[in-house]
Amino acid sequence: MPNTNDEQKIVGRGAREGARLFREWFERLTTASERGEQAAYVFVMGSMCEILRVFDLHTVFPEINSLQTAVRRVANDYLTMAEDYGYSPDICGYVKADVAVQLRGGEHPMGRIPKPSIAVLTNACNTYIKWAEIWERFYHIPVFTLDIPASRTAGVRTQPGDPDFERDRRYVEHQIRELIALCEQVTHKRFDIDRLREVMGHANAMSQAWRSILETNRNVPAPFNAVSEGTIYLGVINALRGSADGSAYFQDLLRELEYKAARGIGTQYDEKYRLIFVGVPCYPIFRRFCELFTEHGGNFVNSTYLWFAAGGQNVGFQYDLSRPLESLAEGVLLSVRSAMDGMFFGDRLLVETANSYRADGIVFHPIKSCRTVSTGLADTRRAVMEQQDIPCLFIESDLMDKRVVSEAQMKNRIDAFFEGLATRKLRAA
Ligand code: SF4
């Protein structure tokens, strides 16, 4: 518990302020149509907020809208509505919850979601492409797909200056120029490169702070939980990317976490086990899901979710504002590629992270909805265990659909995992 005035003001500020900013963002979305403002539907991996902000387009993240229906425990109403409309129980729950939001005219537990004037997506997830086609059919809007070249081989990452990287960068830059032309058509506004520089400046500050924030959790005890508190931070990092408010929030958050780390204030009173989380959380029972670990003194010190769902901002890329479009292409390429690599070639990064964050174990959480992130997790786990003697837990559920979440079964597996961790600690002692 905070015990000085300073501590009371600083500790917990990130969670409080994050929730406030997030609510205000939904309020702005709710009233956007009344003010005659336009919206773009985008995704967390490669949102292209930097460009869209220049055209005063609100960015709507249907993935975030969907997960909020689960956190607020109404997802089943939305999923059932989409299934009754004809969508298979088998597909990504995010898509179905969003279809129901659209069928309800934007009605959502946090406000009203405006209709899109344009949709922008990348190839980071194959579902994005089919999902955007739904909006195309509903609203007859232009859909822009930004094709980001991924790493071709495990362990081989081309870097700025390499001929292969430069070819990829030019390919992305050309597409960004096409996106700008499309935004001009949709909004009837001229592109303003100085405004882009300003937005990119804020994005730089956020990205640098985000990287440092993740690193504060190398401290023992860790100042934040990468799953419970991390999810709040993710909401803000996506919603306010490239804004002055977002930039200020992440500077303050970094100060808070550094303050805690310097004074040995952990997010958890008794951090006994430091864990890495891989995948997407179980939102239908989010609080309970986190408790199943914290009850045993388990704290998530890092999570792959904080990498890919932050659009790859964990790499901390800094745009060069003297050549904005080239640099934007480079940043998008590096950050979205890193998000995709985390899914396909995650094992080495996980081993590295487990060592540098002094992790006692890794929790893999594949989910029914998301084949993109989940399909390779069993292989990743095997590859990690071949490289490192580290306990790994593999539990399955879903991010939206409570019908496939068995809390009792999960608890049994989690309890047994912690028993194993305890025995291991005893032996080591
Ligand atoms: S399949 Fe996975 S990554 Fe793709 S939209 Fe659904 S949850 Fe997101």
Short mmCIF file of C-alpha atoms and ligand atoms in Angstrom, two decimals:
data_model
loop_
_atom_site.label_atom_id
_atom_site.label_comp_id
_atom_site.label_asym_id
_atom_site.label_seq_id
_atom_site.Cartn_x
_atom_site.Cartn_y
_atom_site.Cartn_z
CA MET A 1 0.00 0.00 0.00
CA PRO A 2 1.31 3.52 -0.79
CA ASN A 3 2.56 5.11 2.45
CA THR A 4 3.52 8.71 1.58
CA ASN A 5 1.71 11.54 -0.18
CA ASP A 6 4.03 11.27 -3.15
CA GLU A 7 3.48 7.59 -3.39
CA GLN A 8 -0.28 7.98 -3.21
CA LYS A 9 -0.18 10.42 -6.11
CA ILE A 10 2.20 8.46 -8.29
CA VAL A 11 1.55 4.78 -7.64
CA GLY A 12 -1.50 3.60 -9.56
CA ARG A 13 -1.67 6.78 -11.66
CA GLY A 14 -1.11 4.87 -14.91
CA ALA A 15 -4.09 2.60 -14.31
CA ARG A 16 -6.36 5.47 -13.23
CA GLU A 17 -5.36 7.85 -16.00
CA GLY A 18 -5.34 5.07 -18.59
CA ALA A 19 -8.94 4.16 -17.74
CA ARG A 20 -9.95 7.84 -17.93
CA LEU A 21 -8.29 8.45 -21.30
CA PHE A 22 -9.79 5.27 -22.67
CA ARG A 23 -13.32 6.27 -21.56
CA GLU A 24 -12.90 9.73 -23.04
CA TRP A 25 -11.75 8.21 -26.32
CA PHE A 26 -14.96 6.15 -26.51
CA GLU A 27 -16.97 9.29 -25.69
CA ARG A 28 -15.36 11.09 -28.63
CA LEU A 29 -16.22 8.14 -30.89
CA THR A 30 -19.80 8.16 -29.63
CA THR A 31 -20.35 11.78 -30.63
CA ALA A 32 -18.20 11.75 -33.79
CA SER A 33 -21.10 11.27 -36.22
CA GLU A 34 -23.10 14.11 -34.63
CA ARG A 35 -20.18 16.44 -35.28
CA GLY A 36 -19.96 15.19 -38.87
CA GLU A 37 -16.50 13.68 -38.25
CA GLN A 38 -15.27 10.71 -40.22
CA ALA A 39 -13.81 7.46 -38.92
CA ALA A 40 -11.37 4.86 -40.21
CA TYR A 41 -11.58 1.23 -39.10
CA VAL A 42 -8.09 -0.09 -38.40
CA PHE A 43 -6.26 -2.91 -36.62
CA VAL A 44 -3.71 -2.96 -33.83
CA MET A 45 -0.93 -4.41 -35.98
CA GLY A 46 -0.13 -1.60 -38.42
CA SER A 47 -2.93 0.85 -37.65
CA MET A 48 -1.38 3.65 -39.78
CA CYS A 49 -2.66 6.14 -37.20
CA GLU A 50 0.17 8.50 -38.17
CA ILE A 51 -1.36 9.07 -41.62
CA LEU A 52 -5.00 8.91 -40.55
CA ARG A 53 -4.55 11.51 -37.80
CA VAL A 54 -3.24 14.00 -40.38
CA PHE A 55 -6.66 13.76 -42.08
CA ASP A 56 -8.55 14.10 -38.74
CA LEU A 57 -10.00 10.63 -39.15
CA HIS A 58 -11.02 8.97 -35.90
CA THR A 59 -9.39 5.58 -35.61
CA VAL A 60 -11.76 2.82 -34.56
CA PHE A 61 -10.23 -0.50 -33.47
CA PRO A 62 -12.88 -3.19 -33.85
CA GLU A 63 -10.57 -5.67 -32.07
CA ILE A 64 -10.65 -3.41 -29.00
CA ASN A 65 -14.43 -2.90 -29.26
CA SER A 66 -14.89 -6.66 -29.35
CA LEU A 67 -12.64 -7.46 -26.41
CA GLN A 68 -14.46 -4.80 -24.40
CA THR A 69 -17.73 -6.71 -24.88
CA ALA A 70 -16.01 -9.74 -23.31
CA VAL A 71 -14.44 -7.78 -20.44
CA ARG A 72 -17.88 -6.25 -19.77
CA ARG A 73 -19.41 -9.74 -19.87
CA VAL A 74 -21.87 -9.19 -22.69
CA ALA A 75 -19.87 -10.90 -25.46
CA ASN A 76 -22.21 -13.86 -25.64
CA ASP A 77 -25.15 -11.65 -26.70
CA TYR A 78 -23.03 -10.27 -29.52
CA LEU A 79 -21.58 -13.64 -30.58
CA THR A 80 -25.00 -15.27 -30.62
CA MET A 81 -26.43 -12.45 -32.73
CA ALA A 82 -23.69 -12.87 -35.35
CA GLU A 83 -24.08 -16.65 -35.34
CA ASP A 84 -27.85 -16.31 -35.81
CA TYR A 85 -27.08 -14.00 -38.72
CA GLY A 86 -25.03 -16.80 -40.30
CA TYR A 87 -21.43 -16.62 -39.05
CA SER A 88 -19.87 -19.91 -38.00
CA PRO A 89 -19.10 -20.62 -34.32
CA ASP A 90 -15.67 -21.54 -35.59
CA ILE A 91 -14.33 -18.15 -36.71
CA CYS A 92 -12.54 -15.44 -34.71
CA GLY A 93 -14.83 -14.15 -31.94
CA TYR A 94 -13.58 -10.60 -32.51
CA VAL A 95 -15.08 -10.64 -36.00
CA LYS A 96 -18.44 -11.91 -34.81
CA ALA A 97 -18.75 -9.42 -31.94
CA ASP A 98 -17.97 -6.63 -34.40
CA VAL A 99 -20.56 -7.90 -36.89
CA ALA A 100 -23.13 -7.72 -34.10
CA VAL A 101 -21.99 -4.17 -33.20
CA GLN A 102 -22.58 -3.19 -36.85
CA LEU A 103 -25.96 -4.96 -36.96
CA ARG A 104 -26.97 -3.02 -33.83
CA GLY A 105 -26.12 0.27 -35.48
CA GLY A 106 -22.91 0.76 -33.48
CA GLU A 107 -24.41 0.07 -30.05
CA HIS A 108 -21.62 -0.94 -27.68
CA PRO A 109 -21.29 -1.17 -23.88
CA MET A 110 -18.83 1.78 -23.91
CA GLY A 111 -20.73 4.05 -26.28
CA ARG A 112 -21.72 4.16 -29.94
CA ILE A 113 -19.24 3.15 -32.62
CA PRO A 114 -19.34 5.42 -35.69
CA LYS A 115 -19.64 3.99 -39.20
CA PRO A 116 -16.44 3.90 -41.22
CA SER A 117 -15.51 6.10 -44.17
CA ILE A 118 -12.49 3.93 -44.94
CA ALA A 119 -10.84 0.77 -43.59
CA VAL A 120 -7.09 0.23 -43.42
CA LEU A 121 -5.48 -3.11 -42.74
CA THR A 122 -2.21 -4.96 -43.05
CA ASN A 123 -1.47 -8.57 -43.83
CA ALA A 124 -0.30 -9.17 -40.22
CA CYS A 125 -3.37 -11.39 -39.70
CA ASN A 126 -5.20 -13.21 -42.49
CA THR A 127 -8.51 -12.65 -40.71
CA TYR A 128 -8.10 -8.88 -41.15
CA ILE A 129 -8.56 -9.29 -44.89
CA LYS A 130 -11.85 -11.21 -44.72
CA TRP A 131 -13.07 -9.00 -41.86
CA ALA A 132 -12.58 -5.79 -43.85
CA GLU A 133 -14.57 -7.34 -46.71
CA ILE A 134 -17.56 -7.44 -44.36
CA TRP A 135 -17.40 -3.63 -43.90
CA GLU A 136 -16.91 -3.23 -47.61
CA ARG A 137 -20.19 -5.09 -48.16
CA PHE A 138 -22.04 -3.30 -45.32
CA TYR A 139 -20.91 0.25 -46.10
CA HIS A 140 -19.45 0.28 -49.63
CA ILE A 141 -16.32 2.00 -48.35
CA PRO A 142 -12.80 1.85 -49.77
CA VAL A 143 -10.61 -0.79 -48.10
CA PHE A 144 -6.87 -0.29 -48.19
CA THR A 145 -4.59 -3.29 -47.61
CA LEU A 146 -1.00 -2.47 -46.75
CA ASP A 147 1.16 -5.45 -47.66
CA ILE A 148 4.12 -5.66 -45.26
CA PRO A 149 6.91 -8.06 -46.26
CA ALA A 150 7.69 -10.40 -43.36
CA SER A 151 10.98 -12.12 -42.48
CA ARG A 152 11.56 -14.93 -44.93
CA THR A 153 13.79 -17.12 -42.76
CA ALA A 154 14.08 -17.75 -39.03
CA GLY A 155 17.00 -15.81 -37.58
CA VAL A 156 17.63 -13.77 -40.76
CA ARG A 157 16.39 -10.20 -40.38
CA THR A 158 17.37 -7.69 -43.01
CA GLN A 159 18.23 -4.28 -41.59
CA PRO A 160 18.08 -0.69 -42.89
CA GLY A 161 20.85 -0.27 -45.42
CA ASP A 162 20.71 -3.91 -46.67
CA PRO A 163 19.64 -4.01 -50.34
CA ASP A 164 16.82 -6.46 -49.53
CA PHE A 165 15.54 -4.26 -46.73
CA GLU A 166 15.67 -1.16 -48.91
CA ARG A 167 13.60 -2.91 -51.59
CA ASP A 168 11.00 -3.86 -48.98
CA ARG A 169 11.05 -0.32 -47.56
CA ARG A 170 10.44 1.26 -50.98
CA TYR A 171 7.59 -1.19 -51.57
CA VAL A 172 5.93 -0.07 -48.30
CA GLU A 173 6.63 3.62 -48.96
CA HIS A 174 4.93 3.42 -52.34
CA GLN A 175 1.85 1.95 -50.70
CA ILE A 176 1.83 4.67 -48.04
CA ARG A 177 1.78 7.29 -50.82
CA GLU A 178 -1.25 5.47 -52.31
CA LEU A 179 -2.94 5.52 -48.90
CA ILE A 180 -2.37 9.27 -48.65
CA ALA A 181 -4.00 9.81 -52.05
CA LEU A 182 -6.97 7.68 -50.98
CA CYS A 183 -7.37 9.62 -47.72
CA GLU A 184 -7.37 12.87 -49.71
CA GLN A 185 -10.24 11.52 -51.81
CA VAL A 186 -12.21 10.25 -48.84
CA THR A 187 -11.83 13.34 -46.62
CA HIS A 188 -11.49 16.05 -49.29
CA LYS A 189 -8.51 17.40 -47.31
CA ARG A 190 -5.00 18.09 -48.56
CA PHE A 191 -2.15 16.10 -47.08
CA ASP A 192 -0.04 18.22 -44.73
CA ILE A 193 3.48 16.89 -44.27
CA ASP A 194 4.21 19.18 -41.31
CA ARG A 195 1.21 17.79 -39.49
CA LEU A 196 2.58 14.32 -40.21
CA ARG A 197 5.92 15.35 -38.66
CA GLU A 198 4.10 16.56 -35.55
CA VAL A 199 2.15 13.28 -35.22
CA MET A 200 5.28 11.23 -35.81
CA GLY A 201 7.07 13.25 -33.12
CA HIS A 202 4.41 12.20 -30.58
CA ALA A 203 4.59 8.62 -31.85
CA ASN A 204 8.37 8.70 -31.31
CA ALA A 205 7.97 9.80 -27.71
CA MET A 206 5.37 7.07 -27.08
CA SER A 207 7.42 4.39 -28.69
CA GLN A 208 10.58 5.28 -26.79
CA ALA A 209 8.67 5.39 -23.51
CA TRP A 210 6.95 2.07 -24.26
CA ARG A 211 10.23 0.31 -24.79
CA SER A 212 11.59 1.69 -21.51
CA ILE A 213 8.33 0.80 -19.73
CA LEU A 214 8.69 -2.82 -20.75
CA GLU A 215 12.25 -2.77 -19.47
CA THR A 216 11.28 -1.53 -16.00
CA ASN A 217 9.87 -5.01 -15.44
CA ARG A 218 13.38 -6.46 -15.45
CA ASN A 219 13.45 -5.23 -11.87
CA VAL A 220 12.61 -7.59 -9.02
CA PRO A 221 9.86 -7.19 -7.95
CA ALA A 222 8.37 -6.06 -11.25
CA PRO A 223 6.46 -2.76 -11.08
CA PHE A 224 3.58 -3.87 -13.30
CA ASN A 225 1.71 -6.97 -14.38
CA ALA A 226 2.09 -7.43 -18.13
CA VAL A 227 -1.35 -9.04 -18.49
CA SER A 228 -3.70 -7.14 -16.17
CA GLU A 229 -2.10 -3.67 -16.16
CA GLY A 230 -0.45 -4.24 -19.53
CA THR A 231 -3.88 -4.53 -21.16
CA ILE A 232 -4.87 -1.07 -19.85
CA TYR A 233 -1.68 0.41 -21.29
CA LEU A 234 -2.33 -1.32 -24.61
CA GLY A 235 -5.73 0.34 -24.90
CA VAL A 236 -4.12 3.77 -24.61
CA ILE A 237 -1.15 2.99 -26.84
CA ASN A 238 -3.49 2.12 -29.70
CA ALA A 239 -6.22 4.68 -29.11
CA LEU A 240 -3.91 7.66 -28.63
CA ARG A 241 -0.99 6.74 -30.85
CA GLY A 242 0.60 9.85 -32.32
CA SER A 243 -1.27 12.28 -30.03
CA ALA A 244 0.07 14.76 -27.45
CA ASP A 245 -2.12 13.18 -24.75
CA GLY A 246 -0.81 9.72 -25.54
CA SER A 247 2.76 10.92 -25.45
CA ALA A 248 2.29 12.68 -22.07
CA TYR A 249 0.54 9.61 -20.64
CA PHE A 250 3.43 7.29 -21.47
CA GLN A 251 6.06 9.72 -20.12
CA ASP A 252 4.11 9.84 -16.84
CA LEU A 253 3.67 6.09 -16.83
CA LEU A 254 7.39 5.58 -17.27
CA ARG A 255 8.07 7.94 -14.36
CA GLU A 256 5.62 6.01 -12.20
CA LEU A 257 7.17 2.65 -12.98
CA GLU A 258 10.71 3.95 -12.50
CA TYR A 259 9.62 5.42 -9.18
CA LYS A 260 8.28 2.04 -8.11
CA ALA A 261 11.29 0.14 -9.36
CA ALA A 262 13.73 2.47 -7.55
CA ARG A 263 11.89 1.88 -4.27
CA GLY A 264 11.33 -1.84 -4.69
CA ILE A 265 7.54 -1.40 -4.98
CA GLY A 266 6.23 -4.38 -6.89
CA THR A 267 2.80 -4.50 -8.45
CA GLN A 268 2.28 -7.58 -6.39
CA TYR A 269 2.83 -7.76 -2.68
CA ASP A 270 4.40 -11.23 -2.87
CA GLU A 271 6.05 -11.79 -6.23
CA LYS A 272 7.20 -15.38 -5.87
CA TYR A 273 7.28 -16.44 -9.49
CA ARG A 274 8.08 -14.33 -12.52
CA LEU A 275 6.26 -15.46 -15.65
CA ILE A 276 6.16 -14.68 -19.36
CA PHE A 277 2.75 -14.78 -21.03
CA VAL A 278 2.40 -15.89 -24.66
CA GLY A 279 -0.81 -15.30 -26.62
CA VAL A 280 -3.95 -13.30 -25.93
CA PRO A 281 -5.63 -13.19 -22.47
CA CYS A 282 -8.88 -14.92 -21.58
CA TYR A 283 -11.17 -11.87 -21.56
CA PRO A 284 -14.50 -13.57 -20.71
CA ILE A 285 -13.15 -14.20 -17.17
CA PHE A 286 -10.33 -11.68 -17.32
CA ARG A 287 -10.07 -10.77 -13.65
CA ARG A 288 -10.38 -14.38 -12.50
CA PHE A 289 -7.90 -15.51 -15.15
CA CYS A 290 -5.29 -13.11 -13.73
CA GLU A 291 -6.09 -14.16 -10.17
CA LEU A 292 -5.47 -17.82 -10.97
CA PHE A 293 -1.81 -16.80 -11.26
CA THR A 294 -1.50 -13.98 -8.73
CA GLU A 295 -3.05 -16.16 -5.98
CA HIS A 296 0.08 -18.28 -6.21
CA GLY A 297 2.41 -15.26 -6.19
CA GLY A 298 2.82 -15.48 -9.98
CA ASN A 299 3.39 -12.20 -11.79
CA PHE A 300 3.55 -11.73 -15.55
CA VAL A 301 6.69 -9.68 -16.14
CA ASN A 302 6.43 -9.64 -19.91
CA SER A 303 4.03 -10.79 -22.59
CA THR A 304 4.14 -11.28 -26.34
CA TYR A 305 0.77 -9.50 -26.34
CA LEU A 306 2.54 -6.29 -25.36
CA TRP A 307 4.64 -6.68 -28.49
CA PHE A 308 2.23 -7.50 -31.30
CA ALA A 309 -0.89 -5.80 -29.91
CA ALA A 310 1.13 -2.59 -29.50
CA GLY A 311 1.74 -2.72 -33.26
CA GLY A 312 5.40 -3.66 -32.67
CA GLN A 313 6.15 -0.46 -30.72
CA ASN A 314 8.23 -2.56 -28.33
CA VAL A 315 11.11 -2.18 -30.81
CA GLY A 316 11.15 1.54 -29.88
CA PHE A 317 11.69 2.69 -33.47
CA GLN A 318 12.35 6.43 -33.81
CA TYR A 319 11.13 8.15 -36.98
CA ASP A 320 13.51 10.50 -38.72
CA LEU A 321 11.37 13.63 -39.09
CA SER A 322 13.62 15.09 -41.77
CA ARG A 323 12.43 12.39 -44.22
CA PRO A 324 8.98 11.50 -42.85
CA LEU A 325 7.56 9.23 -45.54
CA GLU A 326 10.71 7.15 -46.00
CA SER A 327 11.09 6.87 -42.27
CA LEU A 328 7.42 6.00 -41.73
CA ALA A 329 7.80 3.17 -44.23
CA GLU A 330 10.92 1.96 -42.43
CA GLY A 331 9.21 2.12 -39.02
CA VAL A 332 6.05 0.35 -40.20
CA LEU A 333 8.13 -2.33 -41.87
CA LEU A 334 10.29 -2.93 -38.79
CA SER A 335 7.51 -2.80 -36.23
CA VAL A 336 4.87 -4.87 -38.05
CA ARG A 337 7.55 -7.32 -39.15
CA SER A 338 8.63 -7.68 -35.54
CA ALA A 339 5.00 -8.32 -34.53
CA MET A 340 4.70 -11.02 -37.21
CA ASP A 341 8.09 -12.56 -36.38
CA GLY A 342 6.99 -12.87 -32.77
CA MET A 343 4.23 -15.19 -34.00
CA PHE A 344 6.26 -17.24 -36.45
CA PHE A 345 9.80 -17.26 -35.02
CA GLY A 346 9.07 -16.52 -31.38
CA ASP A 347 11.21 -19.17 -29.69
CA ARG A 348 14.57 -17.35 -29.62
CA LEU A 349 13.00 -14.12 -28.51
CA LEU A 350 11.16 -15.95 -25.74
CA VAL A 351 14.33 -17.62 -24.47
CA GLU A 352 16.13 -14.28 -24.53
CA THR A 353 13.24 -12.56 -22.72
CA ALA A 354 12.93 -15.33 -20.14
CA ASN A 355 16.63 -14.92 -19.29
CA SER A 356 16.78 -11.14 -19.25
CA TYR A 357 13.59 -10.84 -17.18
CA ARG A 358 14.70 -13.64 -14.85
CA ALA A 359 11.51 -15.60 -15.54
CA ASP A 360 10.67 -18.79 -13.66
CA GLY A 361 8.24 -20.04 -16.28
CA ILE A 362 6.37 -19.38 -19.51
CA VAL A 363 2.60 -19.62 -19.92
CA PHE A 364 1.32 -20.40 -23.43
CA HIS A 365 -2.32 -19.58 -23.94
CA PRO A 366 -3.56 -20.60 -27.38
CA ILE A 367 -7.20 -19.70 -28.05
CA LYS A 368 -9.90 -21.10 -30.27
CA SER A 369 -10.65 -17.77 -31.95
CA CYS A 370 -7.19 -16.83 -33.03
CA ARG A 371 -5.48 -19.31 -35.26
CA THR A 372 -3.07 -16.63 -36.41
CA VAL A 373 -1.42 -16.32 -33.04
CA SER A 374 -2.24 -19.77 -31.65
CA THR A 375 -1.46 -22.24 -34.40
CA GLY A 376 2.30 -22.35 -33.91
CA LEU A 377 2.35 -22.13 -30.12
CA ALA A 378 2.78 -25.87 -29.48
CA ASP A 379 5.82 -25.88 -31.79
CA THR A 380 7.17 -22.69 -30.23
CA ARG A 381 6.88 -24.23 -26.81
CA ARG A 382 8.77 -27.34 -27.94
CA ALA A 383 11.47 -25.20 -29.54
CA VAL A 384 11.82 -23.13 -26.34
CA MET A 385 12.13 -26.24 -24.19
CA GLU A 386 14.80 -27.66 -26.47
CA GLN A 387 16.89 -24.52 -25.96
CA GLN A 388 16.25 -23.88 -22.29
CA ASP A 389 15.31 -25.82 -19.21
CA ILE A 390 12.32 -23.69 -18.26
CA PRO A 391 8.89 -24.86 -17.08
CA CYS A 392 6.16 -24.13 -19.61
CA LEU A 393 2.40 -24.28 -19.08
CA PHE A 394 0.06 -24.81 -22.03
CA ILE A 395 -3.59 -23.89 -21.37
CA GLU A 396 -6.31 -23.40 -23.95
CA SER A 397 -9.47 -21.28 -23.88
CA ASP A 398 -10.77 -18.29 -25.83
CA LEU A 399 -10.58 -14.51 -25.88
CA MET A 400 -14.33 -13.96 -26.40
CA ASP A 401 -16.35 -17.12 -26.12
CA LYS A 402 -17.20 -18.16 -22.56
CA ARG A 403 -18.74 -21.37 -23.91
CA VAL A 404 -15.28 -22.80 -24.46
CA VAL A 405 -13.71 -21.51 -21.25
CA SER A 406 -13.50 -24.08 -18.48
CA GLU A 407 -12.31 -22.25 -15.40
CA ALA A 408 -12.14 -25.43 -13.27
CA GLN A 409 -10.00 -27.23 -15.81
CA MET A 410 -7.70 -24.23 -16.18
CA LYS A 411 -7.36 -23.90 -12.44
CA ASN A 412 -6.29 -27.56 -12.09
CA ARG A 413 -3.58 -27.10 -14.69
CA ILE A 414 -2.40 -23.80 -13.23
CA ASP A 415 -2.30 -25.16 -9.67
CA ALA A 416 -0.24 -28.14 -10.84
CA PHE A 417 2.12 -25.80 -12.71
CA PHE A 418 2.77 -23.78 -9.55
CA GLU A 419 3.34 -26.96 -7.54
CA GLY A 420 6.03 -27.84 -10.06
CA LEU A 421 7.54 -24.34 -9.77
CA ALA A 422 7.57 -24.59 -5.98
CA THR A 423 9.31 -27.98 -6.04
CA ARG A 424 11.86 -26.64 -8.47
CA LYS A 425 12.60 -23.67 -6.21
CA LEU A 426 13.00 -25.96 -3.23
CA ARG A 427 15.40 -28.21 -5.12
CA ALA A 428 17.41 -25.22 -6.30
CA ALA A 429 17.59 -23.93 -2.73
S1 SF4 B 1 -7.46 -14.11 -35.75
FE1 SF4 B 1 -6.26 -13.37 -33.96
S2 SF4 B 1 -4.94 -11.71 -34.71
FE2 SF4 B 1 -6.54 -12.10 -36.25
S3 SF4 B 1 -8.18 -10.67 -35.74
FE3 SF4 B 1 -8.71 -12.57 -34.68
S4 SF4 B 1 -7.75 -12.37 -32.65
FE4 SF4 B 1 -6.81 -10.77 -33.95
#
